[in-house]
PDB file of N, CA and C in Angstrom:
ATOM      1  N   TYR L   1      76.845 109.681 137.476  1.00  0.00           N
ATOM      2  CA  TYR L   1      78.250 109.130 137.880  1.00  0.00           C
ATOM      3  C   TYR L   1      78.974 109.509 136.428  1.00  0.00           C
ATOM      4  N   VAL L   2      78.293 109.482 135.771  1.00  0.00           N
ATOM      5  CA  VAL L   2      78.339 108.373 133.138  1.00  0.00           C
ATOM      6  C   VAL L   2      79.512 109.733 133.688  1.00  0.00           C
ATOM      7  N   ALA L   3      78.792 110.896 133.816  1.00  0.00           N
ATOM      8  CA  ALA L   3      79.056 112.390 133.542  1.00  0.00           C
ATOM      9  C   ALA L   3      80.849 112.108 133.649  1.00  0.00           C
ATOM     10  N   LEU L   4      80.794 111.655 134.816  1.00  0.00           N
ATOM     11  CA  LEU L   4      82.258 111.761 135.839  1.00  0.00           C
ATOM     12  C   LEU L   4      82.984 110.806 135.231  1.00  0.00           C
ATOM     13  N   GLN L   5      82.620 109.462 134.791  1.00  0.00           N
ATOM     14  CA  GLN L   5      83.827 108.333 134.207  1.00  0.00           C
ATOM     15  C   GLN L   5      83.658 108.786 133.268  1.00  0.00           C
ATOM     16  N   ASN L   6      83.154 109.441 132.308  1.00  0.00           N
ATOM     17  CA  ASN L   6      83.209 109.839 130.421  1.00  0.00           C
ATOM     18  C   ASN L   6      84.205 111.298 130.373  1.00  0.00           C
ATOM     19  N   LEU L   7      83.778 111.417 131.782  1.00  0.00           N
ATOM     20  CA  LEU L   7      85.297 112.806 131.679  1.00  0.00           C
ATOM     21  C   LEU L   7      86.480 112.636 132.114  1.00  0.00           C
ATOM     22  N   ARG L   8      86.643 111.857 132.351  1.00  0.00           N
ATOM     23  CA  ARG L   8      87.451 111.079 133.290  1.00  0.00           C
ATOM     24  C   ARG L   8      88.404 110.739 132.293  1.00  0.00           C
ATOM     25  N   LYS L   9      87.921 109.985 130.809  1.00  0.00           N
ATOM     26  CA  LYS L   9      87.979 109.411 129.795  1.00  0.00           C
ATOM     27  C   LYS L   9      87.964 111.260 129.013  1.00  0.00           C
ATOM     28  N   LEU L  10      87.878 111.509 128.943  1.00  0.00           N
ATOM     29  CA  LEU L  10      88.114 112.554 127.849  1.00  0.00           C
ATOM     30  C   LEU L  10      89.423 113.350 127.602  1.00  0.00           C
ATOM     31  N   ASP L  11      90.398 113.529 128.217  1.00  0.00           N
ATOM     32  CA  ASP L  11      91.565 113.390 127.599  1.00  0.00           C
ATOM     33  C   ASP L  11      92.793 112.435 126.643  1.00  0.00           C
ATOM     34  N   LYS L  12      92.326 111.056 127.070  1.00  0.00           N
ATOM     35  CA  LYS L  12      92.273 110.229 125.864  1.00  0.00           C
ATOM     36  C   LYS L  12      92.277 110.178 124.521  1.00  0.00           C
ATOM     37  N   LYS L  13      89.969 110.694 124.933  1.00  0.00           N
ATOM     38  CA  LYS L  13      89.300 110.362 123.905  1.00  0.00           C
ATOM     39  C   LYS L  13      89.853 111.450 122.470  1.00  0.00           C
ATOM     40  N   LYS L  14      90.332 112.751 123.266  1.00  0.00           N
ATOM     41  CA  LYS L  14      90.556 113.237 122.570  1.00  0.00           C
ATOM     42  C   LYS L  14      92.036 113.168 122.165  1.00  0.00           C
ATOM     43  N   GLU L  15      92.942 112.250 123.008  1.00  0.00           N
ATOM     44  CA  GLU L  15      94.192 112.144 122.428  1.00  0.00           C
ATOM     45  C   GLU L  15      94.008 110.704 120.118  1.00  0.00           C
ATOM     46  N   ARG L  16      93.179 110.370 120.645  1.00  0.00           N
ATOM     47  CA  ARG L  16      93.358 109.279 120.200  1.00  0.00           C
ATOM     48  C   ARG L  16      92.108 110.029 118.432  1.00  0.00           C
ATOM     49  N   LEU L  17      91.147 111.061 119.240  1.00  0.00           N
ATOM     50  CA  LEU L  17      90.294 111.381 117.395  1.00  0.00           C
ATOM     51  C   LEU L  17      91.418 112.426 117.159  1.00  0.00           C
ATOM     52  N   SER L  18      92.592 113.085 118.106  1.00  0.00           N
ATOM     53  CA  SER L  18      93.785 114.028 116.877  1.00  0.00           C
ATOM     54  C   SER L  18      94.622 112.529 116.250  1.00  0.00           C
ATOM     55  N   GLU L  19      95.041 111.869 116.920  1.00  0.00           N
ATOM     56  CA  GLU L  19      95.696 110.287 116.082  1.00  0.00           C
ATOM     57  C   GLU L  19      94.676 111.250 114.576  1.00  0.00           C
ATOM     58  N   ILE L  20      93.669 109.881 114.757  1.00  0.00           N
ATOM     59  CA  ILE L  20      93.184 109.644 113.398  1.00  0.00           C
ATOM     60  C   ILE L  20      92.445 111.100 112.912  1.00  0.00           C
ATOM     61  N   ARG L  21      92.499 111.773 112.866  1.00  0.00           N
ATOM     62  CA  ARG L  21      92.354 113.056 112.795  1.00  0.00           C
ATOM     63  C   ARG L  21      93.747 113.540 111.678  1.00  0.00           C
ATOM     64  N   LYS L  22      94.174 113.615 112.418  1.00  0.00           N
ATOM     65  CA  LYS L  22      96.049 113.984 112.223  1.00  0.00           C
ATOM     66  C   LYS L  22      96.031 112.721 110.925  1.00  0.00           C
ATOM     67  N   ARG L  23      95.858 111.676 110.334  1.00  0.00           N
ATOM     68  CA  ARG L  23      96.246 110.346 109.557  1.00  0.00           C
ATOM     69  C   ARG L  23      95.126 110.981 108.420  1.00  0.00           C
ATOM     70  N   TYR L  24      93.817 111.198 108.562  1.00  0.00           N
ATOM     71  CA  TYR L  24      93.036 111.701 107.662  1.00  0.00           C
ATOM     72  C   TYR L  24      93.342 112.278 107.212  1.00  0.00           C
ATOM     73  N   ASN L  25      93.489 113.064 107.444  1.00  0.00           N
ATOM     74  CA  ASN L  25      94.269 115.305 107.046  1.00  0.00           C
ATOM     75  C   ASN L  25      95.630 114.739 106.295  1.00  0.00           C
ATOM     76  N   PHE L  26      96.640 114.166 106.897  1.00  0.00           N
ATOM     77  CA  PHE L  26      97.599 113.389 106.097  1.00  0.00           C
ATOM     78  C   PHE L  26      97.341 112.399 104.602  1.00  0.00           C
ATOM     79  N   VAL L  27      96.955 112.465 104.940  1.00  0.00           N
ATOM     80  CA  VAL L  27      96.032 110.673 103.504  1.00  0.00           C
ATOM     81  C   VAL L  27      95.191 112.006 103.365  1.00  0.00           C
ATOM     82  N   PHE L  28      94.301 112.842 102.611  1.00  0.00           N
ATOM     83  CA  PHE L  28      93.122 113.649 102.222  1.00  0.00           C
ATOM     84  C   PHE L  28      93.771 114.774 102.550  1.00  0.00           C
ATOM     85  N   ASP L  29      95.351 115.380 102.190  1.00  0.00           N
ATOM     86  CA  ASP L  29      95.153 116.396 102.498  1.00  0.00           C
ATOM     87  C   ASP L  29      94.386 117.348 102.463  1.00  0.00           C
ATOM     88  N   LEU L  30      94.362 118.096 103.358  1.00  0.00           N
ATOM     89  CA  LEU L  30      92.920 118.476 104.789  1.00  0.00           C
ATOM     90  C   LEU L  30      94.358 118.607 105.930  1.00  0.00           C
ATOM     91  N   ASN L  31      92.908 119.980 106.393  1.00  0.00           N
ATOM     92  CA  ASN L  31      93.693 120.874 108.131  1.00  0.00           C
ATOM     93  C   ASN L  31      92.502 120.675 108.931  1.00  0.00           C
ATOM     94  N   ASN L  32      91.790 119.753 108.390  1.00  0.00           N
ATOM     95  CA  ASN L  32      90.068 119.165 108.792  1.00  0.00           C
ATOM     96  C   ASN L  32      91.207 119.564 111.153  1.00  0.00           C
ATOM     97  N   THR L  33      89.938 120.368 111.622  1.00  0.00           N
ATOM     98  CA  THR L  33      90.330 119.778 113.183  1.00  0.00           C
ATOM     99  C   THR L  33      89.051 119.560 114.321  1.00  0.00           C
ATOM    100  N   SER L  34      88.169 119.430 113.902  1.00  0.00           N
ATOM    101  CA  SER L  34      86.817 118.837 114.573  1.00  0.00           C
ATOM    102  C   SER L  34      87.292 117.620 116.017  1.00  0.00           C
ATOM    103  N   ASP L  35      87.301 117.975 116.681  1.00  0.00           N
ATOM    104  CA  ASP L  35      86.633 116.960 117.150  1.00  0.00           C
ATOM    105  C   ASP L  35      85.293 116.075 116.959  1.00  0.00           C
ATOM    106  N   HIS L  36      84.701 116.660 117.041  1.00  0.00           N
ATOM    107  CA  HIS L  36      83.442 116.046 116.501  1.00  0.00           C
ATOM    108  C   HIS L  36      82.212 115.357 115.925  1.00  0.00           C
ATOM    109  N   LEU L  37      83.010 116.054 114.314  1.00  0.00           N
ATOM    110  CA  LEU L  37      83.146 115.371 112.934  1.00  0.00           C
ATOM    111  C   LEU L  37      84.668 114.665 111.545  1.00  0.00           C
ATOM    112  N   TYR L  38      84.801 113.841 111.263  1.00  0.00           N
ATOM    113  CA  TYR L  38      85.408 114.321 109.662  1.00  0.00           C
ATOM    114  C   TYR L  38      85.312 114.627 108.761  1.00  0.00           C
ATOM    115  N   ARG L  39      84.861 115.667 108.058  1.00  0.00           N
ATOM    116  CA  ARG L  39      83.798 116.118 107.019  1.00  0.00           C
ATOM    117  C   ARG L  39      85.103 116.238 105.712  1.00  0.00           C
ATOM    118  N   ILE L  40      84.869 115.612 104.576  1.00  0.00           N
ATOM    119  CA  ILE L  40      84.717 115.354 102.899  1.00  0.00           C
ATOM    120  C   ILE L  40      84.166 115.602 101.559  1.00  0.00           C
ATOM    121  N   SER L  41      84.485 116.604 101.220  1.00  0.00           N
ATOM    122  CA  SER L  41      84.321 117.480 100.391  1.00  0.00           C
ATOM    123  C   SER L  41      84.614 116.792  98.708  1.00  0.00           C
ATOM    124  N   ILE L  42      83.300 115.704  98.453  1.00  0.00           N
ATOM    125  CA  ILE L  42      84.107 114.977  97.298  1.00  0.00           C
ATOM    126  C   ILE L  42      83.008 114.721  95.871  1.00  0.00           C
ATOM    127  N   ASP L  43      83.512 115.532  94.994  1.00  0.00           N
ATOM    128  CA  ASP L  43      82.469 114.839  93.761  1.00  0.00           C
ATOM    129  C   ASP L  43      81.781 113.649  93.435  1.00  0.00           C
ATOM    130  N   ASN L  44      81.566 113.784  94.049  1.00  0.00           N
ATOM    131  CA  ASN L  44      81.341 112.241  93.047  1.00  0.00           C
ATOM    132  C   ASN L  44      80.328 111.697  93.926  1.00  0.00           C
ATOM    133  N   ARG L  45      80.321 111.838  95.866  1.00  0.00           N
ATOM    134  CA  ARG L  45      79.800 111.301  96.985  1.00  0.00           C
ATOM    135  C   ARG L  45      78.886 110.798  97.076  1.00  0.00           C
ATOM    136  N   ASP L  46      78.150 110.848  96.692  1.00  0.00           N
ATOM    137  CA  ASP L  46      76.499 110.046  97.090  1.00  0.00           C
ATOM    138  C   ASP L  46      77.272 108.367  96.157  1.00  0.00           C
ATOM    139  N   GLU L  47      77.963 108.166  94.856  1.00  0.00           N
ATOM    140  CA  GLU L  47      78.703 106.582  95.005  1.00  0.00           C
ATOM    141  C   GLU L  47      80.201 106.997  96.315  1.00  0.00           C
ATOM    142  N   VAL L  48      80.014 107.357  96.319  1.00  0.00           N
ATOM    143  CA  VAL L  48      81.102 107.641  97.468  1.00  0.00           C
ATOM    144  C   VAL L  48      80.701 106.155  98.548  1.00  0.00           C
ATOM    145  N   LYS L  49      79.271 107.346  98.866  1.00  0.00           N
ATOM    146  CA  LYS L  49      79.133 106.837  99.976  1.00  0.00           C
ATOM    147  C   LYS L  49      77.998 105.340 100.213  1.00  0.00           C
ATOM    148  N   THR L  50      78.246 104.534  98.647  1.00  0.00           N
ATOM    149  CA  THR L  50      77.242 103.512  98.255  1.00  0.00           C
ATOM    150  C   THR L  50      78.397 102.574  98.857  1.00  0.00           C
ATOM    151  N   HIS L  51      80.066 102.949  97.639  1.00  0.00           N
ATOM    152  CA  HIS L  51      80.345 102.725  97.261  1.00  0.00           C
ATOM    153  C   HIS L  51      81.213 102.536  99.351  1.00  0.00           C
ATOM    154  N   LEU L  52      81.192 102.449 100.086  1.00  0.00           N
ATOM    155  CA  LEU L  52      81.283 102.695 100.925  1.00  0.00           C
ATOM    156  C   LEU L  52      80.746 101.686 102.413  1.00  0.00           C
ATOM    157  N   LYS L  53      79.507 101.562 101.987  1.00  0.00           N
ATOM    158  CA  LYS L  53      78.460 101.288 102.474  1.00  0.00           C
ATOM    159  C   LYS L  53      78.108  99.488 101.726  1.00  0.00           C
ATOM    160  N   SER L  54      79.248  99.986 101.041  1.00  0.00           N
ATOM    161  CA  SER L  54      79.116  98.478 100.500  1.00  0.00           C
ATOM    162  C   SER L  54      80.390  97.448 100.391  1.00  0.00           C
ATOM    163  N   ASN L  55      81.087  98.301 101.756  1.00  0.00           N
ATOM    164  CA  ASN L  55      82.082  97.413 102.265  1.00  0.00           C
ATOM    165  C   ASN L  55      82.088  97.427 102.971  1.00  0.00           C
ATOM    166  N   GLU L  56      81.127  97.537 104.285  1.00  0.00           N
ATOM    167  CA  GLU L  56      80.364  97.547 105.286  1.00  0.00           C
ATOM    168  C   GLU L  56      81.009  99.151 106.163  1.00  0.00           C
ATOM    169  N   ILE L  57      80.958 100.456 105.421  1.00  0.00           N
ATOM    170  CA  ILE L  57      81.631 100.860 106.132  1.00  0.00           C
ATOM    171  C   ILE L  57      80.696 102.559 106.470  1.00  0.00           C
ATOM    172  N   THR L  58      80.168 102.843 107.635  1.00  0.00           N
ATOM    173  CA  THR L  58      79.128 103.754 107.437  1.00  0.00           C
ATOM    174  C   THR L  58      79.500 105.261 107.567  1.00  0.00           C
ATOM    175  N   THR L  59      78.581 105.621 106.373  1.00  0.00           N
ATOM    176  CA  THR L  59      79.070 107.423 106.701  1.00  0.00           C
ATOM    177  C   THR L  59      78.048 107.999 107.501  1.00  0.00           C
ATOM    178  N   GLY L  60      77.286 109.573 107.206  1.00  0.00           N
ATOM    179  CA  GLY L  60      76.940 110.313 107.461  1.00  0.00           C
ATOM    180  C   GLY L  60      76.907 111.314 106.355  1.00  0.00           C
ATOM    181  N   ILE L  61      75.831 112.606 106.363  1.00  0.00           N
ATOM    182  CA  ILE L  61      74.997 113.514 105.756  1.00  0.00           C
ATOM    183  C   ILE L  61      75.236 114.216 106.142  1.00  0.00           C
ATOM    184  N   HIS L  62      76.377 115.103 107.014  1.00  0.00           N
ATOM    185  CA  HIS L  62      75.685 116.228 108.570  1.00  0.00           C
ATOM    186  C   HIS L  62      76.167 117.686 107.575  1.00  0.00           C
ATOM    187  N   TYR L  63      75.802 118.361 106.149  1.00  0.00           N
ATOM    188  CA  TYR L  63      75.589 119.300 105.824  1.00  0.00           C
ATOM    189  C   TYR L  63      74.331 119.364 104.624  1.00  0.00           C
ATOM    190  N   GLN L  64      73.595 120.317 105.097  1.00  0.00           N
ATOM    191  CA  GLN L  64      72.088 120.954 105.352  1.00  0.00           C
ATOM    192  C   GLN L  64      72.362 122.016 104.953  1.00  0.00           C
ATOM    193  N   CYS L  65      71.795 123.083 103.593  1.00  0.00           N
ATOM    194  CA  CYS L  65      72.250 124.460 103.299  1.00  0.00           C
ATOM    195  C   CYS L  65      70.296 125.302 104.602  1.00  0.00           C
ATOM    196  N   LEU L  66      71.108 125.147 105.265  1.00  0.00           N
ATOM    197  CA  LEU L  66      70.231 126.561 106.803  1.00  0.00           C
ATOM    198  C   LEU L  66      69.103 126.910 105.830  1.00  0.00           C
ATOM    199  N   HIS L  67      69.595 128.178 103.749  1.00  0.00           N
ATOM    200  CA  HIS L  67      67.752 128.538 102.938  1.00  0.00           C
ATOM    201  C   HIS L  67      67.097 127.535 103.052  1.00  0.00           C
ATOM    202  N   LEU L  68      67.702 126.347 102.946  1.00  0.00           N
ATOM    203  CA  LEU L  68      66.501 125.136 102.165  1.00  0.00           C
ATOM    204  C   LEU L  68      65.662 124.854 103.094  1.00  0.00           C
ATOM    205  N   HIS L  69      66.571 124.398 104.213  1.00  0.00           N
ATOM    206  CA  HIS L  69      65.743 123.809 105.277  1.00  0.00           C
ATOM    207  C   HIS L  69      64.160 124.076 105.194  1.00  0.00           C
ATOM    208  N   PRO L  70      63.013 123.965 105.232  1.00  0.00           N
ATOM    209  CA  PRO L  70      61.949 123.892 105.325  1.00  0.00           C
ATOM    210  C   PRO L  70      62.221 125.163 106.906  1.00  0.00           C
ATOM    211  N   LEU L  71      62.523 124.527 107.932  1.00  0.00           N
ATOM    212  CA  LEU L  71      62.657 125.157 109.367  1.00  0.00           C
ATOM    213  C   LEU L  71      62.472 126.699 109.265  1.00  0.00           C
ATOM    214  N   PHE L  72      63.508 127.058 108.009  1.00  0.00           N
ATOM    215  CA  PHE L  72      64.889 128.345 108.655  1.00  0.00           C
ATOM    216  C   PHE L  72      64.265 128.407 106.774  1.00  0.00           C
ATOM    217  N   SER L  73      63.748 128.346 106.038  1.00  0.00           N
ATOM    218  CA  SER L  73      63.768 128.925 104.850  1.00  0.00           C
ATOM    219  C   SER L  73      62.940 130.095 105.011  1.00  0.00           C
ATOM    220  N   SER L  74      63.630 130.967 104.059  1.00  0.00           N
ATOM    221  CA  SER L  74      63.641 132.545 103.852  1.00  0.00           C
ATOM    222  C   SER L  74      63.228 133.129 102.566  1.00  0.00           C
ATOM    223  N   GLY L  75      63.876 131.998 102.054  1.00  0.00           N
ATOM    224  CA  GLY L  75      63.340 132.473 100.354  1.00  0.00           C
ATOM    225  C   GLY L  75      63.500 132.106  99.865  1.00  0.00           C
ATOM    226  N   VAL L  76      65.580 132.761 100.901  1.00  0.00           N
ATOM    227  CA  VAL L  76      66.994 133.381  99.387  1.00  0.00           C
ATOM    228  C   VAL L  76      67.255 131.887  99.163  1.00  0.00           C
ATOM    229  N   THR L  77      67.694 132.254  97.377  1.00  0.00           N
ATOM    230  CA  THR L  77      69.018 131.506  97.337  1.00  0.00           C
ATOM    231  C   THR L  77      69.296 132.030  95.879  1.00  0.00           C
ATOM    232  N   GLY L  78      69.812 131.333  95.779  1.00  0.00           N
ATOM    233  CA  GLY L  78      71.264 132.225  94.723  1.00  0.00           C
ATOM    234  C   GLY L  78      72.846 130.570  95.929  1.00  0.00           C
ATOM    235  N   LEU L  79      72.520 131.168  96.835  1.00  0.00           N
ATOM    236  CA  LEU L  79      73.847 130.227  98.154  1.00  0.00           C
ATOM    237  C   LEU L  79      74.829 129.188  97.382  1.00  0.00           C
ATOM    238  N   ARG L  80      75.620 129.598  95.769  1.00  0.00           N
ATOM    239  CA  ARG L  80      75.350 128.345  94.621  1.00  0.00           C
ATOM    240  C   ARG L  80      76.635 127.933  95.798  1.00  0.00           C
ATOM    241  N   GLN L  81      77.311 128.337  96.738  1.00  0.00           N
ATOM    242  CA  GLN L  81      78.823 127.670  97.174  1.00  0.00           C
ATOM    243  C   GLN L  81      78.164 126.837  98.596  1.00  0.00           C
ATOM    244  N   SER L  82      77.375 126.861  99.206  1.00  0.00           N
ATOM    245  CA  SER L  82      76.687 126.642 100.366  1.00  0.00           C
ATOM    246  C   SER L  82      75.793 125.598  99.615  1.00  0.00           C
ATOM    247  N   GLU L  83      75.162 125.620  98.884  1.00  0.00           N
ATOM    248  CA  GLU L  83      74.563 123.957  97.694  1.00  0.00           C
ATOM    249  C   GLU L  83      75.043 123.621  97.370  1.00  0.00           C
ATOM    250  N   LYS L  84      76.387 124.284  97.136  1.00  0.00           N
ATOM    251  CA  LYS L  84      77.672 123.086  96.155  1.00  0.00           C
ATOM    252  C   LYS L  84      77.848 122.054  97.709  1.00  0.00           C
ATOM    253  N   GLU L  85      78.510 122.275  98.289  1.00  0.00           N
ATOM    254  CA  GLU L  85      78.847 121.889  99.781  1.00  0.00           C
ATOM    255  C   GLU L  85      77.328 120.881 100.275  1.00  0.00           C
ATOM    256  N   GLN L  86      76.739 120.891  99.876  1.00  0.00           N
ATOM    257  CA  GLN L  86      75.271 119.985 100.722  1.00  0.00           C
ATOM    258  C   GLN L  86      75.902 119.036 100.146  1.00  0.00           C
ATOM    259  N   GLU L  87      76.000 119.537  98.284  1.00  0.00           N
ATOM    260  CA  GLU L  87      75.848 117.857  97.638  1.00  0.00           C
ATOM    261  C   GLU L  87      76.848 117.029  97.827  1.00  0.00           C
ATOM    262  N   ARG L  88      78.771 117.463  97.669  1.00  0.00           N
ATOM    263  CA  ARG L  88      79.958 116.958  98.058  1.00  0.00           C
ATOM    264  C   ARG L  88      80.318 116.610  99.328  1.00  0.00           C
ATOM    265  N   THR L  89      79.219 116.842 100.820  1.00  0.00           N
ATOM    266  CA  THR L  89      80.303 116.497 102.163  1.00  0.00           C
ATOM    267  C   THR L  89      79.964 115.810 102.094  1.00  0.00           C
ATOM    268  N   LEU L  90      80.887 115.485 102.646  1.00  0.00           N
ATOM    269  CA  LEU L  90      80.977 114.072 103.494  1.00  0.00           C
ATOM    270  C   LEU L  90      80.775 113.436 104.236  1.00  0.00           C
ATOM    271  N   SER L  91      80.740 112.563 105.332  1.00  0.00           N
ATOM    272  CA  SER L  91      81.728 112.794 107.251  1.00  0.00           C
ATOM    273  C   SER L  91      81.886 110.982 106.685  1.00  0.00           C
ATOM    274  N   LEU L  92      82.960 111.248 107.630  1.00  0.00           N
ATOM    275  CA  LEU L  92      84.278 109.736 107.530  1.00  0.00           C
ATOM    276  C   LEU L  92      83.634 108.852 108.827  1.00  0.00           C
ATOM    277  N   PRO L  93      83.189 107.551 109.601  1.00  0.00           N
ATOM    278  CA  PRO L  93      84.042 107.706 110.572  1.00  0.00           C
ATOM    279  C   PRO L  93      85.048 107.915 111.232  1.00  0.00           C
ATOM    280  N   PHE L  94      84.838 108.750 112.924  1.00  0.00           N
ATOM    281  CA  PHE L  94      85.037 109.332 113.437  1.00  0.00           C
ATOM    282  C   PHE L  94      85.327 109.231 114.926  1.00  0.00           C
ATOM    283  N   HIS L  95      85.763 108.725 115.690  1.00  0.00           N
ATOM    284  CA  HIS L  95      85.397 108.336 117.432  1.00  0.00           C
ATOM    285  C   HIS L  95      86.202 107.296 117.209  1.00  0.00           C
ATOM    286  N   GLU L  96      86.278 107.869 118.574  1.00  0.00           N
ATOM    287  CA  GLU L  96      87.889 107.663 119.568  1.00  0.00           C
ATOM    288  C   GLU L  96      88.036 105.867 119.406  1.00  0.00           C
ATOM    289  N   GLY L  97      86.810 105.033 119.435  1.00  0.00           N
ATOM    290  CA  GLY L  97      87.232 103.324 119.613  1.00  0.00           C
ATOM    291  C   GLY L  97      87.539 102.713 117.329  1.00  0.00           C
ATOM    292  N   LEU L  98      88.201 103.584 116.778  1.00  0.00           N
ATOM    293  CA  LEU L  98      87.992 102.961 116.203  1.00  0.00           C
ATOM    294  C   LEU L  98      89.618 102.573 116.159  1.00  0.00           C
ATOM    295  N   SER L  99      89.958 101.179 116.135  1.00  0.00           N
ATOM    296  CA  SER L  99      91.472 101.135 115.941  1.00  0.00           C
ATOM    297  C   SER L  99      92.023 101.094 114.208  1.00  0.00           C
ATOM    298  N   ASP L 100      93.886 101.304 114.574  1.00  0.00           N
ATOM    299  CA  ASP L 100      93.999 101.809 113.698  1.00  0.00           C
ATOM    300  C   ASP L 100      93.959 100.994 112.074  1.00  0.00           C
ATOM    301  N   ALA L 101      93.479  99.807 112.191  1.00  0.00           N
ATOM    302  CA  ALA L 101      93.067  99.034 110.197  1.00  0.00           C
ATOM    303  C   ALA L 101      91.962  99.396 110.327  1.00  0.00           C
ATOM    304  N   GLU L 102      91.175  99.301 110.943  1.00  0.00           N
ATOM    305  CA  GLU L 102      89.692 100.162 110.320  1.00  0.00           C
ATOM    306  C   GLU L 102      89.850 101.950 109.940  1.00  0.00           C
ATOM    307  N   VAL L 103      90.724 101.993 110.624  1.00  0.00           N
ATOM    308  CA  VAL L 103      91.036 103.697 110.346  1.00  0.00           C
ATOM    309  C   VAL L 103      92.095 103.437 108.347  1.00  0.00           C
ATOM    310  N   GLU L 104      92.332 102.509 108.386  1.00  0.00           N
ATOM    311  CA  GLU L 104      93.440 101.958 107.190  1.00  0.00           C
ATOM    312  C   GLU L 104      92.522 101.701 106.128  1.00  0.00           C
ATOM    313  N   ARG L 105      91.132 101.542 106.695  1.00  0.00           N
ATOM    314  CA  ARG L 105      90.590 100.630 106.025  1.00  0.00           C
ATOM    315  C   ARG L 105      90.279 100.914 105.412  1.00  0.00           C
ATOM    316  N   VAL L 106      89.323 102.520 105.963  1.00  0.00           N
ATOM    317  CA  VAL L 106      88.639 103.895 105.529  1.00  0.00           C
ATOM    318  C   VAL L 106      89.178 104.272 104.376  1.00  0.00           C
ATOM    319  N   ILE L 107      90.373 104.736 104.384  1.00  0.00           N
ATOM    320  CA  ILE L 107      90.945 105.353 103.790  1.00  0.00           C
ATOM    321  C   ILE L 107      91.977 104.249 102.349  1.00  0.00           C
ATOM    322  N   GLU L 108      91.588 103.195 102.336  1.00  0.00           N
ATOM    323  CA  GLU L 108      92.170 102.213 101.254  1.00  0.00           C
ATOM    324  C   GLU L 108      90.809 102.228 100.383  1.00  0.00           C
ATOM    325  N   VAL L 109      89.667 102.043 101.355  1.00  0.00           N
ATOM    326  CA  VAL L 109      88.504 101.892 100.956  1.00  0.00           C
ATOM    327  C   VAL L 109      87.991 102.914  99.757  1.00  0.00           C
ATOM    328  N   ILE L 110      88.498 104.353 100.358  1.00  0.00           N
ATOM    329  CA  ILE L 110      88.466 106.070  99.378  1.00  0.00           C
ATOM    330  C   ILE L 110      88.927 105.916  98.695  1.00  0.00           C
ATOM    331  N   VAL L 111      89.955 105.189  98.868  1.00  0.00           N
ATOM    332  CA  VAL L 111      91.998 106.432  97.568  1.00  0.00           C
ATOM    333  C   VAL L 111      92.088 104.807  96.498  1.00  0.00           C
TER     334      VAL L 111
END
């Protein structure tokens, strides 16, 4: 029953995510296409994350180099681009429940 109810809302959910993604893409000059996460790459990620948190905006870190993860580590080193992205990637609030005002607030606090 729950799955069926959620399936009925899928088109509306995807439409709202598309609206949010388009706004973020425009402001941040990106071309993200995901319906799951909205990630940005930023030099001072930890400072921005702290700044957003102090403004009651929750973010996430959703990228870890697999070659550095203990479960997958194979001794590979020197994958500089992956390691750089691990330090720069930040996931912004991105779900169909965000209002236009909340999206604009995220943007204002970052910009």
